[in-house]
């Protein structure tokens, strides 16, 4: 039995390929399941909260002003200043955001959570 640990393991190409093929359905299911959850999360209707993407050179102050002019409020910022989560009761909030210069506005049924930064000056509690 000690001999089996002393000699190097030889895997022929067919055995290695077989192991990868066995893993493929589970990997595909995981990837497509994750993509489906992301798509369902982003396309849920009836939300008043949006993830907003603006030009990369947009500052947080400019993002806040853009959202305010669209009759909304900033909930939080992303890791990049040109990404924010905003809310509004206005029925045409998404259209207003585009008119104010937003490049992209996607429905966001959840709060920004741990993927974003606190607004400067706020204390973490």
Short mmCIF file of N, CA, C and O in Angstrom, two decimals:
data_model
loop_
_atom_site.label_atom_id
_atom_site.label_comp_id
_atom_site.label_asym_id
_atom_site.label_seq_id
_atom_site.Cartn_x
_atom_site.Cartn_y
_atom_site.Cartn_z
N UNK A 1 0.81 -1.18 0.00
CA UNK A 1 0.00 0.00 0.00
C UNK A 1 0.86 1.25 0.00
O UNK A 1 0.50 2.25 -0.59
N UNK A 2 2.02 1.20 0.62
CA UNK A 2 2.93 2.33 0.63
C UNK A 2 3.46 2.63 -0.76
O UNK A 2 3.79 3.76 -1.07
N UNK A 3 3.53 1.61 -1.60
CA UNK A 3 4.03 1.82 -2.95
C UNK A 3 3.14 2.75 -3.77
O UNK A 3 3.62 3.50 -4.60
N UNK A 4 1.85 2.72 -3.53
CA UNK A 4 0.94 3.54 -4.31
C UNK A 4 1.13 5.03 -4.02
O UNK A 4 0.84 5.88 -4.85
N UNK A 5 1.64 5.38 -2.86
CA UNK A 5 1.89 6.78 -2.53
C UNK A 5 3.25 7.25 -3.01
O UNK A 5 3.46 8.44 -3.20
N UNK A 6 4.18 6.34 -3.20
CA UNK A 6 5.53 6.70 -3.60
C UNK A 6 5.66 6.97 -5.09
O UNK A 6 6.48 7.77 -5.51
N UNK A 7 4.90 6.33 -5.90
CA UNK A 7 5.05 6.51 -7.34
C UNK A 7 4.10 7.62 -7.82
O UNK A 7 3.03 7.83 -7.27
N UNK A 8 4.51 8.34 -8.84
CA UNK A 8 3.67 9.42 -9.35
C UNK A 8 2.40 8.86 -10.00
O UNK A 8 2.39 7.76 -10.54
N UNK A 9 1.34 9.64 -9.88
CA UNK A 9 0.05 9.23 -10.45
C UNK A 9 0.04 9.58 -11.94
O UNK A 9 0.39 10.68 -12.33
N UNK A 10 -0.33 8.63 -12.74
CA UNK A 10 -0.44 8.83 -14.18
C UNK A 10 -1.91 8.83 -14.57
O UNK A 10 -2.61 7.85 -14.34
N UNK A 11 -2.34 9.94 -15.10
CA UNK A 11 -3.69 10.00 -15.64
C UNK A 11 -3.57 10.05 -17.15
O UNK A 11 -2.88 10.89 -17.70
N UNK A 12 -4.24 9.14 -17.77
CA UNK A 12 -4.24 9.23 -19.23
C UNK A 12 -5.24 10.30 -19.65
O UNK A 12 -6.08 10.72 -18.89
N UNK A 13 -5.15 10.76 -20.86
CA UNK A 13 -5.99 11.86 -21.33
C UNK A 13 -7.46 11.52 -21.29
O UNK A 13 -8.29 12.38 -21.03
N UNK A 14 -7.83 10.28 -21.54
CA UNK A 14 -9.24 9.89 -21.56
C UNK A 14 -9.85 10.01 -20.17
O UNK A 14 -10.98 10.45 -20.02
N UNK A 15 -9.11 9.62 -19.14
CA UNK A 15 -9.64 9.68 -17.78
C UNK A 15 -9.82 11.14 -17.33
O UNK A 15 -10.82 11.50 -16.75
N UNK A 16 -8.85 11.99 -17.63
CA UNK A 16 -8.94 13.40 -17.28
C UNK A 16 -10.09 14.06 -18.03
O UNK A 16 -10.88 14.80 -17.46
N UNK A 17 -10.21 13.78 -19.30
CA UNK A 17 -11.29 14.33 -20.12
C UNK A 17 -12.64 13.86 -19.59
O UNK A 17 -13.60 14.61 -19.53
N UNK A 18 -12.73 12.61 -19.18
CA UNK A 18 -13.96 12.06 -18.64
C UNK A 18 -14.37 12.79 -17.36
O UNK A 18 -15.55 13.07 -17.16
N UNK A 19 -13.42 13.10 -16.51
CA UNK A 19 -13.74 13.83 -15.28
C UNK A 19 -14.25 15.24 -15.59
O UNK A 19 -15.17 15.71 -14.94
N UNK A 20 -13.67 15.90 -16.56
CA UNK A 20 -14.13 17.24 -16.94
C UNK A 20 -15.52 17.19 -17.56
O UNK A 20 -16.36 18.05 -17.30
N UNK A 21 -15.78 16.19 -18.37
CA UNK A 21 -17.09 16.04 -18.99
C UNK A 21 -18.14 15.76 -17.92
O UNK A 21 -19.27 16.26 -18.00
N UNK A 22 -17.80 15.01 -16.90
CA UNK A 22 -18.73 14.74 -15.81
C UNK A 22 -19.06 16.01 -15.04
O UNK A 22 -20.17 16.15 -14.53
N UNK A 23 -18.15 16.92 -14.96
CA UNK A 23 -18.33 18.17 -14.22
C UNK A 23 -19.10 19.21 -15.03
O UNK A 23 -19.75 20.09 -14.48
N UNK A 24 -19.08 19.11 -16.35
CA UNK A 24 -19.65 20.12 -17.23
C UNK A 24 -21.15 20.39 -17.00
O UNK A 24 -21.54 21.55 -16.91
N UNK A 25 -22.02 19.40 -16.88
CA UNK A 25 -23.44 19.71 -16.66
C UNK A 25 -23.69 20.51 -15.37
O UNK A 25 -24.50 21.44 -15.35
N UNK A 26 -23.00 20.17 -14.31
CA UNK A 26 -23.17 20.90 -13.06
C UNK A 26 -22.67 22.33 -13.19
O UNK A 26 -23.31 23.27 -12.69
N UNK A 27 -21.56 22.53 -13.88
CA UNK A 27 -21.03 23.87 -14.07
C UNK A 27 -21.97 24.71 -14.92
O UNK A 27 -22.23 25.88 -14.62
N UNK A 28 -22.50 24.11 -16.00
CA UNK A 28 -23.44 24.84 -16.85
C UNK A 28 -24.71 25.20 -16.10
O UNK A 28 -25.24 26.31 -16.23
N UNK A 29 -25.22 24.30 -15.30
CA UNK A 29 -26.41 24.57 -14.50
C UNK A 29 -26.16 25.71 -13.52
O UNK A 29 -27.00 26.61 -13.36
N UNK A 30 -25.01 25.72 -12.90
CA UNK A 30 -24.67 26.80 -11.96
C UNK A 30 -24.57 28.15 -12.68
O UNK A 30 -25.10 29.15 -12.21
N UNK A 31 -23.91 28.18 -13.82
CA UNK A 31 -23.75 29.44 -14.56
C UNK A 31 -25.10 29.95 -15.06
O UNK A 31 -25.45 31.12 -14.87
N UNK A 32 -25.89 29.08 -15.70
CA UNK A 32 -27.18 29.53 -16.22
C UNK A 32 -28.15 29.87 -15.10
O UNK A 32 -28.97 30.78 -15.22
N UNK A 33 -28.07 29.16 -13.99
CA UNK A 33 -28.92 29.49 -12.84
C UNK A 33 -28.58 30.86 -12.27
O UNK A 33 -29.48 31.66 -11.97
N UNK A 34 -27.31 31.15 -12.16
CA UNK A 34 -26.88 32.46 -11.66
C UNK A 34 -27.30 33.57 -12.62
O UNK A 34 -27.80 34.61 -12.19
N UNK A 35 -27.11 33.35 -13.92
CA UNK A 35 -27.54 34.35 -14.90
C UNK A 35 -29.05 34.56 -14.86
O UNK A 35 -29.54 35.68 -14.97
N UNK A 36 -29.80 33.49 -14.67
CA UNK A 36 -31.25 33.61 -14.56
C UNK A 36 -31.67 34.40 -13.34
O UNK A 36 -32.59 35.23 -13.41
N UNK A 37 -31.02 34.17 -12.22
CA UNK A 37 -31.33 34.93 -11.00
C UNK A 37 -31.01 36.41 -11.17
O UNK A 37 -31.76 37.28 -10.73
N UNK A 38 -29.89 36.70 -11.80
CA UNK A 38 -29.51 38.11 -12.05
C UNK A 38 -30.53 38.76 -12.96
O UNK A 38 -31.00 39.88 -12.69
N UNK A 39 -30.90 38.08 -14.04
CA UNK A 39 -31.87 38.65 -14.98
C UNK A 39 -33.22 38.87 -14.30
O UNK A 39 -33.86 39.91 -14.49
N UNK A 40 -33.67 37.92 -13.52
CA UNK A 40 -34.95 38.07 -12.83
C UNK A 40 -34.90 39.20 -11.82
O UNK A 40 -35.86 39.96 -11.67
N UNK A 41 -33.79 39.34 -11.14
CA UNK A 41 -33.64 40.40 -10.15
C UNK A 41 -33.66 41.78 -10.80
O UNK A 41 -34.25 42.71 -10.27
N UNK A 42 -33.02 41.91 -11.96
CA UNK A 42 -32.95 43.21 -12.62
C UNK A 42 -34.20 43.58 -13.39
O UNK A 42 -34.45 44.75 -13.65
N UNK A 43 -35.00 42.61 -13.77
CA UNK A 43 -36.18 42.91 -14.58
C UNK A 43 -37.47 42.87 -13.80
O UNK A 43 -38.54 42.95 -14.40
N UNK A 44 -37.41 42.75 -12.50
CA UNK A 44 -38.63 42.75 -11.71
C UNK A 44 -39.34 44.09 -11.87
O UNK A 44 -38.73 45.14 -11.75
N UNK A 45 -40.59 44.04 -12.14
CA UNK A 45 -41.36 45.26 -12.33
C UNK A 45 -41.86 45.81 -11.01
O UNK A 45 -41.77 45.20 -9.96
N UNK A 46 -42.40 47.02 -11.08
CA UNK A 46 -43.03 47.62 -9.91
C UNK A 46 -42.06 48.17 -8.88
O UNK A 46 -42.43 48.35 -7.74
N UNK A 47 -40.87 48.44 -9.25
CA UNK A 47 -39.91 48.98 -8.30
C UNK A 47 -39.75 50.48 -8.51
O UNK A 47 -39.90 50.98 -9.62
N UNK A 48 -39.46 51.18 -7.44
CA UNK A 48 -39.20 52.62 -7.54
C UNK A 48 -37.72 52.91 -7.30
O UNK A 48 -37.33 54.04 -7.09
N UNK A 49 -36.92 51.87 -7.33
CA UNK A 49 -35.49 51.98 -7.07
C UNK A 49 -34.71 51.53 -8.31
O UNK A 49 -35.04 50.52 -8.90
N UNK A 50 -33.69 52.30 -8.68
CA UNK A 50 -32.94 52.03 -9.90
C UNK A 50 -31.43 52.11 -9.66
O UNK A 50 -30.98 52.94 -8.88
N UNK A 51 -30.70 51.25 -10.37
CA UNK A 51 -29.25 51.39 -10.44
C UNK A 51 -28.99 52.30 -11.63
O UNK A 51 -29.46 52.03 -12.74
N UNK A 52 -28.25 53.37 -11.40
CA UNK A 52 -28.01 54.37 -12.44
C UNK A 52 -26.53 54.38 -12.78
O UNK A 52 -25.68 54.41 -11.89
N UNK A 53 -26.24 54.38 -14.08
CA UNK A 53 -24.87 54.49 -14.56
C UNK A 53 -24.80 55.75 -15.42
O UNK A 53 -25.61 55.94 -16.32
N UNK A 54 -23.83 56.59 -15.13
CA UNK A 54 -23.62 57.82 -15.89
C UNK A 54 -22.24 57.78 -16.53
O UNK A 54 -21.52 56.79 -16.43
N UNK A 55 -21.87 58.87 -17.17
CA UNK A 55 -20.55 58.96 -17.80
C UNK A 55 -19.46 58.73 -16.74
O UNK A 55 -19.61 59.15 -15.59
N UNK A 56 -18.38 58.05 -17.11
CA UNK A 56 -17.33 57.72 -16.13
C UNK A 56 -16.73 58.93 -15.41
O UNK A 56 -16.23 58.81 -14.31
N UNK A 57 -16.77 60.09 -16.01
CA UNK A 57 -16.19 61.29 -15.41
C UNK A 57 -17.18 62.02 -14.49
O UNK A 57 -16.87 63.06 -13.94
N UNK A 58 -18.37 61.46 -14.29
CA UNK A 58 -19.38 62.09 -13.44
C UNK A 58 -19.01 61.92 -11.97
O UNK A 58 -18.72 60.82 -11.51
N UNK A 59 -19.05 63.01 -11.22
CA UNK A 59 -18.73 62.96 -9.79
C UNK A 59 -19.98 62.59 -8.99
O UNK A 59 -21.09 62.58 -9.51
N UNK A 60 -19.78 62.29 -7.72
CA UNK A 60 -20.91 61.97 -6.86
C UNK A 60 -21.85 63.17 -6.71
O UNK A 60 -23.07 63.01 -6.66
N UNK A 61 -21.29 64.36 -6.65
CA UNK A 61 -22.12 65.56 -6.55
C UNK A 61 -22.97 65.72 -7.81
O UNK A 61 -24.16 66.05 -7.72
N UNK A 62 -22.39 65.47 -8.97
CA UNK A 62 -23.14 65.56 -10.22
C UNK A 62 -24.21 64.47 -10.30
O UNK A 62 -25.32 64.72 -10.80
N UNK A 63 -23.90 63.27 -9.81
CA UNK A 63 -24.89 62.19 -9.78
C UNK A 63 -26.06 62.58 -8.88
O UNK A 63 -27.23 62.40 -9.23
N UNK A 64 -25.75 63.12 -7.71
CA UNK A 64 -26.79 63.53 -6.78
C UNK A 64 -27.68 64.60 -7.40
O UNK A 64 -28.91 64.54 -7.29
N UNK A 65 -27.07 65.57 -8.08
CA UNK A 65 -27.83 66.63 -8.72
C UNK A 65 -28.69 66.07 -9.86
O UNK A 65 -29.85 66.47 -10.03
N UNK A 66 -28.16 65.13 -10.65
CA UNK A 66 -28.91 64.52 -11.74
C UNK A 66 -30.16 63.82 -11.20
O UNK A 66 -31.26 63.98 -11.73
N UNK A 67 -29.99 63.07 -10.12
CA UNK A 67 -31.11 62.34 -9.53
C UNK A 67 -32.12 63.32 -8.94
O UNK A 67 -33.34 63.15 -9.08
N UNK A 68 -31.65 64.37 -8.29
CA UNK A 68 -32.54 65.37 -7.70
C UNK A 68 -33.37 66.06 -8.78
O UNK A 68 -34.56 66.27 -8.63
N UNK A 69 -32.73 66.40 -9.91
CA UNK A 69 -33.45 67.04 -11.01
C UNK A 69 -34.49 66.10 -11.63
O UNK A 69 -35.46 66.55 -12.22
N UNK A 70 -34.27 64.79 -11.51
CA UNK A 70 -35.23 63.81 -12.01
C UNK A 70 -36.30 63.50 -10.97
O UNK A 70 -37.08 62.57 -11.13
N UNK A 71 -36.32 64.28 -9.88
CA UNK A 71 -37.28 64.15 -8.78
C UNK A 71 -37.09 62.86 -7.99
O UNK A 71 -38.06 62.14 -7.69
N UNK A 72 -35.84 62.55 -7.68
CA UNK A 72 -35.54 61.37 -6.89
C UNK A 72 -34.48 61.66 -5.85
O UNK A 72 -34.05 62.81 -5.68
N UNK A 73 -34.06 60.63 -5.16
CA UNK A 73 -33.02 60.75 -4.15
C UNK A 73 -32.04 59.60 -4.24
O UNK A 73 -32.42 58.48 -4.61
N UNK A 74 -30.79 59.85 -3.92
CA UNK A 74 -29.75 58.83 -3.97
C UNK A 74 -29.82 57.99 -2.70
O UNK A 74 -29.84 58.51 -1.59
N UNK A 75 -29.87 56.68 -2.87
CA UNK A 75 -29.87 55.73 -1.75
C UNK A 75 -28.43 55.39 -1.37
O UNK A 75 -28.10 55.27 -0.20
N UNK A 76 -27.57 55.22 -2.37
CA UNK A 76 -26.18 54.89 -2.12
C UNK A 76 -25.39 54.93 -3.41
O UNK A 76 -25.95 54.99 -4.50
N UNK A 77 -24.08 54.94 -3.26
CA UNK A 77 -23.19 54.97 -4.41
C UNK A 77 -22.50 53.64 -4.57
O UNK A 77 -22.27 52.93 -3.59
N UNK A 78 -22.10 53.34 -5.80
CA UNK A 78 -21.30 52.14 -6.07
C UNK A 78 -19.85 52.42 -5.80
O UNK A 78 -19.47 53.47 -5.26
N UNK A 79 -19.01 51.48 -6.16
CA UNK A 79 -17.57 51.64 -5.96
C UNK A 79 -17.01 52.74 -6.85
O UNK A 79 -15.99 53.33 -6.55
N UNK A 80 -17.71 53.04 -7.94
CA UNK A 80 -17.32 54.10 -8.86
C UNK A 80 -18.32 55.24 -8.67
O UNK A 80 -19.52 54.99 -8.57
N UNK A 81 -17.87 56.49 -8.62
CA UNK A 81 -18.79 57.61 -8.39
C UNK A 81 -19.91 57.72 -9.42
O UNK A 81 -20.98 58.24 -9.13
N UNK A 82 -19.71 57.21 -10.63
CA UNK A 82 -20.71 57.33 -11.69
C UNK A 82 -21.77 56.23 -11.63
O UNK A 82 -22.58 56.10 -12.53
N UNK A 83 -21.79 55.44 -10.55
CA UNK A 83 -22.81 54.41 -10.35
C UNK A 83 -23.49 54.68 -9.02
O UNK A 83 -22.83 54.86 -8.00
N UNK A 84 -24.83 54.70 -9.06
CA UNK A 84 -25.58 54.98 -7.84
C UNK A 84 -26.90 54.22 -7.86
O UNK A 84 -27.36 53.77 -8.91
N UNK A 85 -27.49 54.09 -6.69
CA UNK A 85 -28.84 53.57 -6.55
C UNK A 85 -29.70 54.73 -6.11
O UNK A 85 -29.35 55.46 -5.17
N UNK A 86 -30.82 54.92 -6.81
CA UNK A 86 -31.70 56.05 -6.51
C UNK A 86 -33.15 55.57 -6.45
O UNK A 86 -33.50 54.55 -7.02
N UNK A 87 -33.97 56.37 -5.74
CA UNK A 87 -35.38 56.06 -5.59
C UNK A 87 -36.21 57.29 -5.91
O UNK A 87 -35.75 58.42 -5.74
N UNK A 88 -37.45 57.04 -6.32
CA UNK A 88 -38.39 58.12 -6.56
C UNK A 88 -39.80 57.57 -6.60
O UNK A 88 -40.01 56.41 -6.96
N UNK A 89 -40.76 58.40 -6.25
CA UNK A 89 -42.17 58.04 -6.37
C UNK A 89 -42.72 58.42 -7.73
O UNK A 89 -43.85 58.05 -8.07
N UNK A 90 -41.96 59.18 -8.52
CA UNK A 90 -42.42 59.62 -9.84
C UNK A 90 -42.56 58.43 -10.77
O UNK A 90 -41.66 57.59 -10.86
N UNK A 91 -43.69 58.35 -11.45
CA UNK A 91 -43.97 57.22 -12.34
C UNK A 91 -43.00 57.17 -13.52
O UNK A 91 -42.66 56.10 -13.99
N UNK A 92 -42.56 58.33 -13.98
CA UNK A 92 -41.66 58.39 -15.13
C UNK A 92 -40.21 58.69 -14.72
O UNK A 92 -39.45 59.29 -15.47
N UNK A 93 -39.82 58.21 -13.54
CA UNK A 93 -38.49 58.49 -12.99
C UNK A 93 -37.38 58.02 -13.94
O UNK A 93 -36.41 58.73 -14.18
N UNK A 94 -37.54 56.84 -14.51
CA UNK A 94 -36.51 56.29 -15.41
C UNK A 94 -36.32 57.22 -16.62
O UNK A 94 -35.20 57.53 -17.00
N UNK A 95 -37.43 57.67 -17.21
CA UNK A 95 -37.34 58.58 -18.36
C UNK A 95 -36.70 59.91 -17.96
O UNK A 95 -35.91 60.48 -18.71
N UNK A 96 -37.03 60.38 -16.78
CA UNK A 96 -36.44 61.64 -16.29
C UNK A 96 -34.93 61.50 -16.12
O UNK A 96 -34.18 62.42 -16.40
N UNK A 97 -34.49 60.33 -15.63
CA UNK A 97 -33.05 60.09 -15.46
C UNK A 97 -32.33 60.15 -16.80
O UNK A 97 -31.26 60.76 -16.91
N UNK A 98 -32.91 59.54 -17.82
CA UNK A 98 -32.30 59.57 -19.15
C UNK A 98 -32.25 61.01 -19.69
O UNK A 98 -31.26 61.41 -20.30
N UNK A 99 -33.29 61.79 -19.44
CA UNK A 99 -33.29 63.18 -19.89
C UNK A 99 -32.23 64.01 -19.16
O UNK A 99 -31.72 64.98 -19.70
N UNK A 100 -31.89 63.62 -17.95
CA UNK A 100 -30.87 64.34 -17.17
C UNK A 100 -29.46 63.88 -17.48
O UNK A 100 -28.50 64.42 -16.94
N UNK A 101 -29.29 62.84 -18.30
CA UNK A 101 -27.95 62.43 -18.71
C UNK A 101 -27.51 61.05 -18.28
O UNK A 101 -26.36 60.69 -18.49
N UNK A 102 -28.38 60.26 -17.67
CA UNK A 102 -28.01 58.90 -17.27
C UNK A 102 -27.77 58.05 -18.51
O UNK A 102 -28.50 58.15 -19.49
N UNK A 103 -26.73 57.25 -18.49
CA UNK A 103 -26.45 56.35 -19.60
C UNK A 103 -27.30 55.09 -19.52
O UNK A 103 -27.68 54.52 -20.52
N UNK A 104 -27.56 54.64 -18.28
CA UNK A 104 -28.30 53.40 -18.07
C UNK A 104 -29.05 53.50 -16.75
O UNK A 104 -28.52 54.00 -15.76
N UNK A 105 -30.28 53.02 -16.72
CA UNK A 105 -31.08 52.97 -15.50
C UNK A 105 -31.79 51.62 -15.47
O UNK A 105 -32.66 51.35 -16.29
N UNK A 106 -31.40 50.77 -14.52
CA UNK A 106 -31.96 49.43 -14.41
C UNK A 106 -32.75 49.31 -13.11
O UNK A 106 -32.29 49.78 -12.06
N UNK A 107 -33.92 48.68 -13.14
CA UNK A 107 -34.67 48.47 -11.90
C UNK A 107 -33.84 47.67 -10.90
O UNK A 107 -33.15 46.72 -11.26
N UNK A 108 -33.90 48.07 -9.65
CA UNK A 108 -33.14 47.40 -8.60
C UNK A 108 -34.06 47.13 -7.42
O UNK A 108 -34.34 48.04 -6.64
N UNK A 109 -34.54 45.90 -7.28
CA UNK A 109 -35.47 45.61 -6.19
C UNK A 109 -34.82 45.53 -4.82
O UNK A 109 -35.49 45.46 -3.83
N UNK A 110 -33.50 45.55 -4.76
CA UNK A 110 -32.80 45.45 -3.48
C UNK A 110 -31.94 46.68 -3.25
O UNK A 110 -31.52 47.35 -4.16
N UNK A 111 -31.64 46.90 -1.96
CA UNK A 111 -30.73 47.98 -1.59
C UNK A 111 -29.33 47.62 -2.05
O UNK A 111 -28.99 46.46 -2.21
N UNK A 112 -28.49 48.61 -2.25
CA UNK A 112 -27.14 48.44 -2.77
C UNK A 112 -26.34 47.41 -1.96
O UNK A 112 -25.58 46.64 -2.50
N UNK A 113 -26.50 47.38 -0.67
CA UNK A 113 -25.87 46.37 0.16
C UNK A 113 -24.38 46.50 0.26
O UNK A 113 -23.83 47.58 0.18
N UNK A 114 -23.69 45.39 0.39
CA UNK A 114 -22.25 45.40 0.63
C UNK A 114 -21.45 45.67 -0.63
O UNK A 114 -20.23 45.79 -0.56
N UNK A 115 -22.08 45.79 -1.78
CA UNK A 115 -21.32 46.01 -3.01
C UNK A 115 -20.99 47.47 -3.24
O UNK A 115 -20.34 47.80 -4.21
N UNK A 116 -21.42 48.35 -2.37
CA UNK A 116 -21.15 49.77 -2.57
C UNK A 116 -20.47 50.38 -1.38
O UNK A 116 -20.25 49.76 -0.36
N UNK A 117 -20.13 51.65 -1.53
CA UNK A 117 -19.47 52.40 -0.48
C UNK A 117 -20.47 53.31 0.21
O UNK A 117 -21.46 53.71 -0.37
N UNK A 118 -20.15 53.67 1.42
CA UNK A 118 -20.95 54.66 2.11
C UNK A 118 -20.74 56.02 1.49
O UNK A 118 -19.68 56.31 0.95
N UNK A 119 -21.75 56.86 1.58
CA UNK A 119 -21.61 58.22 1.09
C UNK A 119 -20.60 58.91 1.99
O UNK A 119 -20.57 58.72 3.20
N UNK A 120 -19.72 59.72 1.38
CA UNK A 120 -18.68 60.38 2.15
C UNK A 120 -19.29 61.19 3.28
O UNK A 120 -20.27 61.90 3.10
N UNK A 121 -18.72 61.07 4.46
CA UNK A 121 -19.19 61.81 5.62
C UNK A 121 -20.14 61.02 6.49
O UNK A 121 -20.44 61.42 7.60
N UNK A 122 -20.67 59.89 6.01
CA UNK A 122 -21.55 59.08 6.84
C UNK A 122 -20.71 58.19 7.75
O UNK A 122 -19.64 57.74 7.40
N UNK A 123 -21.25 57.92 8.90
CA UNK A 123 -20.59 57.02 9.85
C UNK A 123 -21.18 55.64 9.71
O UNK A 123 -22.39 55.48 9.58
N UNK A 124 -20.34 54.63 9.78
CA UNK A 124 -20.81 53.25 9.71
C UNK A 124 -21.25 52.83 11.09
O UNK A 124 -20.54 53.01 12.07
N UNK A 125 -22.46 52.29 11.19
CA UNK A 125 -22.97 51.88 12.50
C UNK A 125 -23.37 50.44 12.47
O UNK A 125 -23.80 49.90 11.56
#
